[in-house]
PDB file of C-alpha atoms in Angstrom:
ATOM      1  CA  MET J   1      83.260 127.087  96.717  1.00  0.00           C
ATOM      2  CA  HIS J   2      85.707 124.625  95.227  1.00  0.00           C
ATOM      3  CA  ARG J   3      86.156 121.789  97.762  1.00  0.00           C
ATOM      4  CA  SER J   4      88.193 119.174  95.957  1.00  0.00           C
ATOM      5  CA  LEU J   5      91.729 118.702  94.768  1.00  0.00           C
ATOM      6  CA  GLU J   6      93.502 116.376  92.401  1.00  0.00           C
ATOM      7  CA  ILE J   7      96.744 114.601  93.172  1.00  0.00           C
ATOM      8  CA  ASP J   8      98.569 112.649  90.475  1.00  0.00           C
ATOM      9  CA  LEU J   9     100.511 109.792  92.081  1.00  0.00           C
ATOM     10  CA  HIS J  10     102.683 107.077  90.683  1.00  0.00           C
ATOM     11  CA  LEU J  11     103.243 104.576  93.481  1.00  0.00           C
ATOM     12  CA  ALA J  12     105.285 101.420  93.340  1.00  0.00           C
ATOM     13  CA  PRO J  13     103.555  98.144  94.158  1.00  0.00           C
ATOM     14  CA  SER J  14     104.248  96.570  97.549  1.00  0.00           C
ATOM     15  CA  LEU J  15     104.933  99.758  99.478  1.00  0.00           C
ATOM     16  CA  ARG J  16     106.741  98.832 102.655  1.00  0.00           C
ATOM     17  CA  ASN J  17     105.114 101.451 104.851  1.00  0.00           C
ATOM     18  CA  GLU J  18     101.548 102.022 103.672  1.00  0.00           C
ATOM     19  CA  ASN J  19     100.554 103.855 106.867  1.00  0.00           C
ATOM     20  CA  PHE J  20     103.275 106.453 106.268  1.00  0.00           C
ATOM     21  CA  VAL J  21     102.017 107.017 102.732  1.00  0.00           C
ATOM     22  CA  ALA J  22      98.423 107.375 103.960  1.00  0.00           C
ATOM     23  CA  VAL J  23      99.402 109.956 106.590  1.00  0.00           C
ATOM     24  CA  ALA J  24     101.554 111.842 104.091  1.00  0.00           C
ATOM     25  CA  LEU J  25      98.651 112.036 101.618  1.00  0.00           C
ATOM     26  CA  ASP J  26      96.335 113.224 104.381  1.00  0.00           C
ATOM     27  CA  ASN J  27      98.777 115.968 105.343  1.00  0.00           C
ATOM     28  CA  LEU J  28      99.212 117.002 101.698  1.00  0.00           C
ATOM     29  CA  ALA J  29      95.451 117.252 101.214  1.00  0.00           C
ATOM     30  CA  ALA J  30      95.029 119.299 104.404  1.00  0.00           C
ATOM     31  CA  TYR J  31      97.836 121.648 103.383  1.00  0.00           C
ATOM     32  CA  GLN J  32      96.385 122.183  99.908  1.00  0.00           C
ATOM     33  CA  PHE J  33      92.872 122.772 101.262  1.00  0.00           C
ATOM     34  CA  GLN J  34      94.288 125.309 103.698  1.00  0.00           C
ATOM     35  CA  GLU J  35      96.105 127.118 100.883  1.00  0.00           C
ATOM     36  CA  VAL J  36      93.020 127.196  98.641  1.00  0.00           C
ATOM     37  CA  ARG J  37      90.524 128.185 101.332  1.00  0.00           C
ATOM     38  CA  HIS J  38      92.837 130.636 103.167  1.00  0.00           C
ATOM     39  CA  GLU J  39      91.769 129.271 106.545  1.00  0.00           C
ATOM     40  CA  PRO J  40      93.468 127.052 109.120  1.00  0.00           C
ATOM     41  CA  LEU J  41      92.400 123.443 109.466  1.00  0.00           C
TER      42      LEU J  41
END
C-alpha cells in the first residue's frame, strides 16, 4: 500500500510563526493520508 505523499512548498525565509506552519503541514499530511487510505486517523 502506498504510504507516502509529496508536498511541494515554497516558503519564505524567516517565517514568523514556524510552529503554526509545522502544525499546518502535519494536518495537511493527516488529511491526505486519510483521503488516500479511506480510513480515519
